[in-house]
Amino acid sequence: MAIAYLSQGAGAGTETDLASLDLVCPATVTANDILIAHIMHTGTTTAPSTPSGWSLLYGPANVGVTTVTARHWIF
């Protein structure tokens, strides 16, 4: 069974330290839908909390070739 693309959320972002990042899901989410959130933090000392009801799939992974400038996670 292949995964079929249906829609996307509006995206979200913040540049405020310690601010809550509230992701908006598509208007219709039904049983067996797969939602993916890709989160990036600049710097290497901060990390997001796992959102309620989500699972960490990947990360943290460093961003940067010779100098790490950020890290990202996929939930």
Short mmCIF file of C-alpha atoms in Angstrom, two decimals:
data_model
loop_
_atom_site.label_atom_id
_atom_site.label_comp_id
_atom_site.label_asym_id
_atom_site.label_seq_id
_atom_site.Cartn_x
_atom_site.Cartn_y
_atom_site.Cartn_z
CA MET A 1 0.00 0.00 0.00
CA ALA A 2 1.52 3.32 -1.07
CA ILE A 3 1.23 6.56 0.86
CA ALA A 4 -0.82 9.13 -1.04
CA TYR A 5 -0.24 12.86 -0.54
CA LEU A 6 -3.43 14.68 0.45
CA SER A 7 -2.56 18.13 1.82
CA GLN A 8 -0.29 20.19 4.01
CA GLY A 9 -0.51 22.52 6.97
CA ALA A 10 0.19 26.22 6.73
CA GLY A 11 3.66 25.98 8.27
CA ALA A 12 4.78 27.94 11.30
CA GLY A 13 7.83 29.62 12.70
CA THR A 14 9.10 31.78 15.52
CA GLU A 15 12.30 33.64 16.28
CA THR A 16 11.47 34.25 19.94
CA ASP A 17 13.54 32.42 22.55
CA LEU A 18 11.47 29.98 24.64
CA ALA A 19 8.34 30.66 22.55
CA SER A 20 5.79 27.95 21.89
CA LEU A 21 5.76 26.71 18.31
CA ASP A 22 2.17 25.74 17.56
CA LEU A 23 1.86 23.69 14.39
CA VAL A 24 -1.34 23.79 12.39
CA CYS A 25 -2.47 20.46 10.94
CA PRO A 26 -4.51 20.17 7.75
CA ALA A 27 -8.22 20.88 8.24
CA THR A 28 -9.13 17.21 7.89
CA VAL A 29 -7.11 14.50 9.64
CA THR A 30 -8.59 11.02 9.60
CA ALA A 31 -7.58 7.66 11.02
CA ASN A 32 -4.37 6.25 9.47
CA ASP A 33 -3.22 9.64 8.14
CA ILE A 34 0.51 10.29 8.51
CA LEU A 35 1.57 13.73 9.74
CA ILE A 36 5.22 14.84 9.56
CA ALA A 37 6.71 17.84 11.36
CA HIS A 38 10.24 18.99 10.48
CA ILE A 39 11.59 21.26 13.22
CA MET A 40 14.86 23.23 13.11
CA HIS A 41 16.55 25.19 15.90
CA THR A 42 19.42 27.53 15.16
CA GLY A 43 22.37 26.94 17.44
CA THR A 44 23.22 23.71 19.17
CA THR A 45 22.08 24.23 22.75
CA THR A 46 18.31 24.24 22.31
CA ALA A 47 15.97 21.36 21.57
CA PRO A 48 12.21 21.09 21.11
CA SER A 49 9.96 19.11 23.40
CA THR A 50 8.25 16.19 21.67
CA PRO A 51 4.73 17.40 20.82
CA SER A 52 1.90 15.61 22.59
CA GLY A 53 0.72 12.63 20.55
CA TRP A 54 3.77 12.68 18.24
CA SER A 55 6.84 10.41 18.07
CA LEU A 56 10.42 11.39 17.33
CA LEU A 57 11.39 9.79 13.99
CA TYR A 58 14.83 11.35 13.44
CA GLY A 59 17.22 13.72 15.11
CA PRO A 60 18.80 15.69 16.35
CA ALA A 61 20.86 16.04 13.19
CA ASN A 62 23.47 18.74 12.70
CA VAL A 63 23.15 21.40 9.99
CA GLY A 64 26.39 22.81 8.65
CA VAL A 65 29.40 21.46 6.76
CA THR A 66 32.42 22.55 8.81
CA THR A 67 30.64 24.44 11.61
CA VAL A 68 27.34 23.28 13.06
CA THR A 69 24.91 26.20 12.87
CA ALA A 70 21.64 24.46 13.70
CA ARG A 71 20.03 21.09 14.43
CA HIS A 72 16.83 19.55 13.13
CA TRP A 73 14.33 16.88 14.16
CA ILE A 74 11.52 15.04 12.41
CA PHE A 75 8.40 14.05 14.33
#
